[in-house]
Short mmCIF file of C-alpha atoms in Angstrom, two decimals:
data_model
loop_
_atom_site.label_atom_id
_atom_site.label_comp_id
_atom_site.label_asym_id
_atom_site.label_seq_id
_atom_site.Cartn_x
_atom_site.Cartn_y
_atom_site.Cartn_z
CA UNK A 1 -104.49 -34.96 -55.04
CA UNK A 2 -101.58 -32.87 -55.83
CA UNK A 3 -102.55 -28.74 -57.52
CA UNK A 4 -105.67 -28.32 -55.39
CA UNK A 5 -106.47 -26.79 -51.58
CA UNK A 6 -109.49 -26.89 -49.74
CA UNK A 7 -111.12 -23.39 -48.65
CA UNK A 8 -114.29 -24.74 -47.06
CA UNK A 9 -113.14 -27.02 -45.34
CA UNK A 10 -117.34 -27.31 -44.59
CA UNK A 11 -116.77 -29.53 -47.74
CA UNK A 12 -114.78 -32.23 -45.46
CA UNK A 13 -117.89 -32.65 -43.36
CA UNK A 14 -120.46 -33.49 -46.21
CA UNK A 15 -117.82 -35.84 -47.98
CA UNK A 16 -117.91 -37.68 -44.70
CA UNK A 17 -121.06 -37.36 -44.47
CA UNK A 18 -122.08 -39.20 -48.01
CA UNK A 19 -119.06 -41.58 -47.16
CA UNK A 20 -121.14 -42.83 -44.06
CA UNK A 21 -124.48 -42.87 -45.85
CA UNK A 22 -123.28 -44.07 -49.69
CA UNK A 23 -126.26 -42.01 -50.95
CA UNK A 24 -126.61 -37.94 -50.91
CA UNK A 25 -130.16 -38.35 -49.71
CA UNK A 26 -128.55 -40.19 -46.56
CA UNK A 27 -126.22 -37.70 -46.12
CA UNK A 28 -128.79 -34.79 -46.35
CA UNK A 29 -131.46 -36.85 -43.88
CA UNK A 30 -128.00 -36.91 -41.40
CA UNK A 31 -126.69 -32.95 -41.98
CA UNK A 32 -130.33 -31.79 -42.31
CA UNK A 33 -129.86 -30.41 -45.46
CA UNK A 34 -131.15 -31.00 -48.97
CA UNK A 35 -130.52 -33.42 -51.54
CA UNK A 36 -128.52 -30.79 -53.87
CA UNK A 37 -126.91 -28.68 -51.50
CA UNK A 38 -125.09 -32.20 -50.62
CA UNK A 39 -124.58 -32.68 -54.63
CA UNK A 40 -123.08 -28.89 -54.81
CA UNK A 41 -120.79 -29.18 -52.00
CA UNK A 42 -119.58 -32.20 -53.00
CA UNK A 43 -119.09 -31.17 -56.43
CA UNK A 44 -117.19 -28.00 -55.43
CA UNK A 45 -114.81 -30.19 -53.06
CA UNK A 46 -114.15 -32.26 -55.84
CA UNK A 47 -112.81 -29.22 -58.09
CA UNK A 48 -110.98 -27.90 -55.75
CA UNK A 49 -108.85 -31.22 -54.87
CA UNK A 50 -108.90 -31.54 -59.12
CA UNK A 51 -109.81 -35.38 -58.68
CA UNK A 52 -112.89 -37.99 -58.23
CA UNK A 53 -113.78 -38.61 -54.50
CA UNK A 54 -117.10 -40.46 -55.61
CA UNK A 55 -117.67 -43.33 -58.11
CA UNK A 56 -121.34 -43.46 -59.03
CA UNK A 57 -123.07 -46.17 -58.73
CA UNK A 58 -127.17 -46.56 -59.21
CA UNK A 59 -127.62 -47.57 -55.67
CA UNK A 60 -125.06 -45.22 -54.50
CA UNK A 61 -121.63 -43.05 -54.09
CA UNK A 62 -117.93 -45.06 -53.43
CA UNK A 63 -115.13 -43.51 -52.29
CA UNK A 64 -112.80 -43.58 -54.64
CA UNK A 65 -108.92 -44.44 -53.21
CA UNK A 66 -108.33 -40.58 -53.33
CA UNK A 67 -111.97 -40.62 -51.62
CA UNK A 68 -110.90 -42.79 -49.08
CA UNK A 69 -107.52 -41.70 -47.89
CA UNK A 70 -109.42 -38.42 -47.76
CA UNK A 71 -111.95 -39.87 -45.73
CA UNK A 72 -109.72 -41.11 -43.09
CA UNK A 73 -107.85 -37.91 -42.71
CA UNK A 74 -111.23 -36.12 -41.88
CA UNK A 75 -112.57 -38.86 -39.64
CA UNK A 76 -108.81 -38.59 -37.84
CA UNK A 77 -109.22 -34.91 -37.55
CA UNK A 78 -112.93 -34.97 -36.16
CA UNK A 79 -111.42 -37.65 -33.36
CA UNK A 80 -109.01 -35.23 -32.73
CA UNK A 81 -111.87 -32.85 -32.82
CA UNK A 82 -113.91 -34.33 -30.24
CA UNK A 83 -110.95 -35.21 -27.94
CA UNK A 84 -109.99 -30.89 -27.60
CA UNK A 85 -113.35 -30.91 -26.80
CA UNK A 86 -113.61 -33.32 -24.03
CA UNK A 87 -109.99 -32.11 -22.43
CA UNK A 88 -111.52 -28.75 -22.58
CA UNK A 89 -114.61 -29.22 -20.98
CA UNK A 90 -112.31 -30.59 -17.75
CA UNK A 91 -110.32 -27.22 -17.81
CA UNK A 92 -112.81 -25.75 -15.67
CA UNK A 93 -112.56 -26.31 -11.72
CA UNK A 94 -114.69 -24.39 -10.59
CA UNK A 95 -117.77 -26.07 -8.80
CA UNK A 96 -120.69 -25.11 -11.48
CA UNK A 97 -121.58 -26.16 -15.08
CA UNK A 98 -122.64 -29.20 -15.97
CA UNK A 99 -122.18 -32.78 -15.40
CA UNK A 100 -123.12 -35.45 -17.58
CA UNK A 101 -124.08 -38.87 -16.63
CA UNK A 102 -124.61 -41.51 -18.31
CA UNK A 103 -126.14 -45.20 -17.18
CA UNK A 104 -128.76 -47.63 -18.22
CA UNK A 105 -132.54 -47.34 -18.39
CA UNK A 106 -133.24 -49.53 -15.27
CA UNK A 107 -130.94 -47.60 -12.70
CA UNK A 108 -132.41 -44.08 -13.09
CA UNK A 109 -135.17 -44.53 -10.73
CA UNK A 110 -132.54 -45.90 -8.55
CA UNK A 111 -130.18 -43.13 -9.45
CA UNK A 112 -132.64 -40.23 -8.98
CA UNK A 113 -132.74 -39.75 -4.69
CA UNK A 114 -128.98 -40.05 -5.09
CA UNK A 115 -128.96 -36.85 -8.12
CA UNK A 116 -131.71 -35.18 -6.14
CA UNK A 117 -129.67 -34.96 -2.62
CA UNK A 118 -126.30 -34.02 -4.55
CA UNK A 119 -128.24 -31.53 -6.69
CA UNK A 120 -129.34 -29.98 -3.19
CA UNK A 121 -125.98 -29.38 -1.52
CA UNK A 122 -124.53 -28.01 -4.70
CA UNK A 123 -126.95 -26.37 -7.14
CA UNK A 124 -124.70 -24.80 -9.17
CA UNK A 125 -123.68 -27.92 -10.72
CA UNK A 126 -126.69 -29.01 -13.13
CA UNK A 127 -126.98 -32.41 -13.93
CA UNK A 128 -127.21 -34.16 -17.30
CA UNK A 129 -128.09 -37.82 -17.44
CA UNK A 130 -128.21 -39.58 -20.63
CA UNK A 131 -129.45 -43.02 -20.20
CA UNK A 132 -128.33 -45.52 -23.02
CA UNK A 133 -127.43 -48.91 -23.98
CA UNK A 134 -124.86 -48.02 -25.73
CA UNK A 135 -121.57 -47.26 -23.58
CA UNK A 136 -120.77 -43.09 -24.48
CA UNK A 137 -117.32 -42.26 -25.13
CA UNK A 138 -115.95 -40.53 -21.95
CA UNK A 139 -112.61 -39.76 -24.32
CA UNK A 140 -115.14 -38.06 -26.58
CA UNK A 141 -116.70 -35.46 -24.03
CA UNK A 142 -119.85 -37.59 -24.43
CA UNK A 143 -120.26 -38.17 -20.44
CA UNK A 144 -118.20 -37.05 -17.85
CA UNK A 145 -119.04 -40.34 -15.51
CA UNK A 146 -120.16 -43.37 -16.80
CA UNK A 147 -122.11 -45.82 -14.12
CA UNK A 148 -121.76 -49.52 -15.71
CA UNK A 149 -123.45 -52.64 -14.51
CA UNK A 150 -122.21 -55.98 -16.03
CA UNK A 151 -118.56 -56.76 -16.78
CA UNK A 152 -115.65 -54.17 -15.75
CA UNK A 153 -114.68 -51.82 -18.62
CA UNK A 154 -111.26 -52.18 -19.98
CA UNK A 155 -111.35 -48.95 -22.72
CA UNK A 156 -107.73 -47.57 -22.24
CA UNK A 157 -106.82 -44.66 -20.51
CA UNK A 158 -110.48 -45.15 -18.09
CA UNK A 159 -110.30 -45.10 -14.30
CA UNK A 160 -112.38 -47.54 -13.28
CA UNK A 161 -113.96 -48.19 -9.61
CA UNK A 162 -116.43 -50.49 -8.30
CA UNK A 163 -119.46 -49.05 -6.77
CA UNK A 164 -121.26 -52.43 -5.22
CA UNK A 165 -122.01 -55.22 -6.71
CA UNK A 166 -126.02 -55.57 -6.87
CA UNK A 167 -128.38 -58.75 -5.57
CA UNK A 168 -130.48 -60.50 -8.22
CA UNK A 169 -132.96 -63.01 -8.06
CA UNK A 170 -136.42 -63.89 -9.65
CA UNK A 171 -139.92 -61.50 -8.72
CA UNK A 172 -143.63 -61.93 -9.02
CA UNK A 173 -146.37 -60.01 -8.59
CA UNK A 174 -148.75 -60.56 -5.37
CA UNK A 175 -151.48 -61.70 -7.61
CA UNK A 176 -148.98 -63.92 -9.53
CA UNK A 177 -148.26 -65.79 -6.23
CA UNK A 178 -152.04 -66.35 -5.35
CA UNK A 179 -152.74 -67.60 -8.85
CA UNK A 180 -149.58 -69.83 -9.26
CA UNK A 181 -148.04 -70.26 -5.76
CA UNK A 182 -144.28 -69.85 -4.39
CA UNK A 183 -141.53 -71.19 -6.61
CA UNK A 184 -140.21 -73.64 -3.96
CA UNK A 185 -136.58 -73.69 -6.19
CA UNK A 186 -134.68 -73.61 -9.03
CA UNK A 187 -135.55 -77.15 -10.41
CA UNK A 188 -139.43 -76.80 -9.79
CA UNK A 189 -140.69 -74.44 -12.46
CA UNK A 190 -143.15 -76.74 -13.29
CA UNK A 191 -146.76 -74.70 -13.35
CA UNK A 192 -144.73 -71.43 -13.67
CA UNK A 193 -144.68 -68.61 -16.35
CA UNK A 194 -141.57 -66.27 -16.86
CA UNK A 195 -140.28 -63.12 -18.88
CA UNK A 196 -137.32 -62.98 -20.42
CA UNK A 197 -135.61 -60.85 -22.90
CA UNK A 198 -136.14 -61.09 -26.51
CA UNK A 199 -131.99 -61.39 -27.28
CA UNK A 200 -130.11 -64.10 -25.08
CA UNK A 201 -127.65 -61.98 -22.57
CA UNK A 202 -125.15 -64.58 -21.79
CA UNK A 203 -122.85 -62.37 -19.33
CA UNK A 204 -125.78 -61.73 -17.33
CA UNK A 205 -126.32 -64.68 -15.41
CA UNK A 206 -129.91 -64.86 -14.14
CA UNK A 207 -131.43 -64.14 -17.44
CA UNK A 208 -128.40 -66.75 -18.83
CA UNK A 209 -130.24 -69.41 -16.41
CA UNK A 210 -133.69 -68.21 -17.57
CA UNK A 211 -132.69 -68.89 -21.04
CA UNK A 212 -130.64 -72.04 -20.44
CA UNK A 213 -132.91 -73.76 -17.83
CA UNK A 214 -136.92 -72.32 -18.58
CA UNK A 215 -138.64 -74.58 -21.30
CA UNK A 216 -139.21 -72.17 -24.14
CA UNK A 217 -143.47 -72.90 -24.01
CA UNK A 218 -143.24 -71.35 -20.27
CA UNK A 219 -141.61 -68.35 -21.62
CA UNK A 220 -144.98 -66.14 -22.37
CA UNK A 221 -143.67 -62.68 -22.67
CA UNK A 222 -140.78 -61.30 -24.07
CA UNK A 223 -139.62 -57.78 -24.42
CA UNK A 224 -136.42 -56.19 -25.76
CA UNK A 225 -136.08 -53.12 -23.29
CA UNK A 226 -135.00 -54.72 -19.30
CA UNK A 227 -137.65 -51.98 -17.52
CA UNK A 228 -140.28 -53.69 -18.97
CA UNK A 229 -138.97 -56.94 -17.14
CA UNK A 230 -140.81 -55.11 -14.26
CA UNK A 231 -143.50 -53.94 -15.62
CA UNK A 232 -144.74 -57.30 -16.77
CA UNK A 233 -144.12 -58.94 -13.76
CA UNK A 234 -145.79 -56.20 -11.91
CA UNK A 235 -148.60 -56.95 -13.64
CA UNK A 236 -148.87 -60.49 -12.81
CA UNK A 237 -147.65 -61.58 -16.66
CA UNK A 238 -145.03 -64.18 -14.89
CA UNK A 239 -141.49 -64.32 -13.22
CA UNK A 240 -138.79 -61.91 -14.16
CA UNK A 241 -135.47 -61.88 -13.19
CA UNK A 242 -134.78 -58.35 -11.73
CA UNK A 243 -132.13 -56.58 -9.52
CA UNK A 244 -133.16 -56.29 -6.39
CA UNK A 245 -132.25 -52.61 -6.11
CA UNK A 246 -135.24 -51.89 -8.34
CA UNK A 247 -137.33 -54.49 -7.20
CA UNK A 248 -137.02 -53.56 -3.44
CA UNK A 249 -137.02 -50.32 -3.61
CA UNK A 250 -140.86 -50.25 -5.15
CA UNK A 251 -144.01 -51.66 -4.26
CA UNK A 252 -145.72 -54.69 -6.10
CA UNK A 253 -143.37 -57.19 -6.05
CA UNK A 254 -142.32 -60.18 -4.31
CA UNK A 255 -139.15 -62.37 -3.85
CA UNK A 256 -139.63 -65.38 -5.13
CA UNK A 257 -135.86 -67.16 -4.17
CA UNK A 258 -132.92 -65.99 -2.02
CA UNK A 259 -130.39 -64.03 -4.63
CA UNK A 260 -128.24 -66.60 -5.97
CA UNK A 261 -124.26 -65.66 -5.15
CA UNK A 262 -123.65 -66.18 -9.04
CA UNK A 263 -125.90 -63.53 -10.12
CA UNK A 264 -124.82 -60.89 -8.73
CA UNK A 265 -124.11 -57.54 -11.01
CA UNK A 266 -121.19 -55.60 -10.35
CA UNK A 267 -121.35 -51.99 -11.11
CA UNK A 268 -118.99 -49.66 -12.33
CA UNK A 269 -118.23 -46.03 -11.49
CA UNK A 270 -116.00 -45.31 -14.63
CA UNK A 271 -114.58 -41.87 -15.47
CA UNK A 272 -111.35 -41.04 -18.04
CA UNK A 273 -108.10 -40.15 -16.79
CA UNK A 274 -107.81 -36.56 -18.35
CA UNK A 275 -111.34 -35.66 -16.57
CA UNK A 276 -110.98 -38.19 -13.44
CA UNK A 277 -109.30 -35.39 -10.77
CA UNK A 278 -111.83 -32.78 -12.13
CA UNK A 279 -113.75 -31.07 -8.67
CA UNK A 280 -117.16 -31.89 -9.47
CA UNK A 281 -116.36 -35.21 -10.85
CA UNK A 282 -114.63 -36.17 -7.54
CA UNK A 283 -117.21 -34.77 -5.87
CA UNK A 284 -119.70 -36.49 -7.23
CA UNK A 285 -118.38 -39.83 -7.17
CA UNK A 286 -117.26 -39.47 -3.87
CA UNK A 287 -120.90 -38.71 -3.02
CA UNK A 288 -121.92 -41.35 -5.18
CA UNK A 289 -119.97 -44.50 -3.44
CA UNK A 290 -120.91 -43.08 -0.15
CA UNK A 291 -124.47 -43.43 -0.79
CA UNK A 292 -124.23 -46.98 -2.93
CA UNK A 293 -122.39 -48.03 0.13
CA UNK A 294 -125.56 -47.38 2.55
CA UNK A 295 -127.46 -49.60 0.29
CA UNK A 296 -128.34 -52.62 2.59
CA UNK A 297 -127.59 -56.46 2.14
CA UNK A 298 -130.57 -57.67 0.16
CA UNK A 299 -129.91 -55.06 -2.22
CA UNK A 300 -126.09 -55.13 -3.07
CA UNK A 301 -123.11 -56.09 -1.25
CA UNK A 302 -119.51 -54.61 -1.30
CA UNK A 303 -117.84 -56.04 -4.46
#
């Protein structure tokens, strides 16, 4: 690629862009741009470098080997990018700004007094929760503090802690109960209906069981998101395997065996090292663990 320089270096990010995609309408849909303004500035990085990025292909573009060495030089320097980025935003000690959080679906109801009574005793820090599946990149600036259920996090340079390790067991609904009566155990599911996820979540051990030990016919709801475990069972649809930190905490609901030992959840207070010693990050956490650690025995127990 020798005899050409790059002035826009704009260019870089719509090359990536159609890389990602392997179509210019992809790559438009993703920058929010149209189909020929991708064409022209791909077209005007290729002059400059004075070689072919791009074979053309009817169902799409291929990065040539210039194209791809090219590629991995821009996705090193948007890494490097995002990493300023996330250093920067820990420069900052002062006690304001924001705070992003990140955790799963099921915990924010369980999260929220906890937010609310921080967000009272210090209101200039706002609060940014992001609730995903997907575990952000703390070394990317996407969330300052990440709070984990399931196994412990081993992404390098993270400080991990354990909040509590969290009860769980199997709930019905009171109208369930009256229509099918108690499960008595374990082994007698006989007469019994249950939920259960629509993917099999082997390192989560009571929906592992419900999977392993329910006879598929007696499985009459399924749903891919865990709050609606709740929500069905709330509504009488069968037996869900819950945590008992939402189930307890809200009305509807009844315990239907002691929490097994084995089932229990640990969770995960996980932060990285260059934003760990941060003021409102300590602060938080700090605030955090001492309220997780008020949580009483039927809900979670000291990991």
């Amino acid at each position: 690629m020798s005899g050409g320089s790059v002035k826009d270096w704009n260019n870089l990010h719509y090359a990536l862009a159609v890389a990602r995609t392997g179509t210019l309408s992809g790559a438009a849909l993703e920058l929010e741009v149209s189909h020929s303004t991708v064409l022209r500035r791909i077209d005007a990085l290729e002059r400059a470098l004075k070689t072919r990025l791009f074979i053309r292909h009817p169902r799409g573009y291929v990065p040539t080997e210039a194209g791809q060495m090219l590629m991995r030089a821009a996705e090193n320097m948007q890494d490097q990018l995002d990493l300023l980025v996330g250093k920067m935003q820990g420069v900052d000690e002062a006690l304001h700004g924001t705070l992003i959080i990140t955790t799963v679906n099921t915990l924010i109801p369980q999260l929220m007094p906890i937010m609310r009574s921080f967000q009272a005793e210090n209101p200039q820090v706002r609060l940014q929760l992001v609730a995903d599946r997907r575990h952000l990149r703390l070394e990317h600036g996407e969330a300052h503090i990440g709070i984990r259920p399931g196994a412990k996090p081993t992404e390098p340079d993270y400080v991990v802690q354990p909040g509590i390790s969290l009860q769980n067991t199997l709930y019905a609904s009171d109208a369930y109960i009256r229509e099918c009566g108690p499960l008595q155990s374990r082994d007698a599911l006989s007469g019994h209906r249950f939920i259960a996820p629509v993917e099999v979540y082997d390192f989560i051990p009571s929906l592992a069981w419900i999977a392993r030990q329910v006879p598929d016919e007696q499985i009459v709801f399924r749903c891919n998101e865990f709050f609606g475990f709740e929500d069905a069972a709330r509504s009488g649809v069968g037996i869900a395997a819950l945590h008992s930190w939402c189930a307890e905490t809200r009305p509807g609901l009844q315990r239907m065996l002691e929490p097994p030992p084995e089932w229990r959840t640990n969770l995960w207070l996980v932060t990285h090292r260059d934003m760990h010693r941060t003021r409102k990050v300590q602060l938080f956490l700090e605030w955090l663990k001492r309220e997780l650690a008020r949580l009483p025995p039927e809900i979670g127990v000291k990991p």
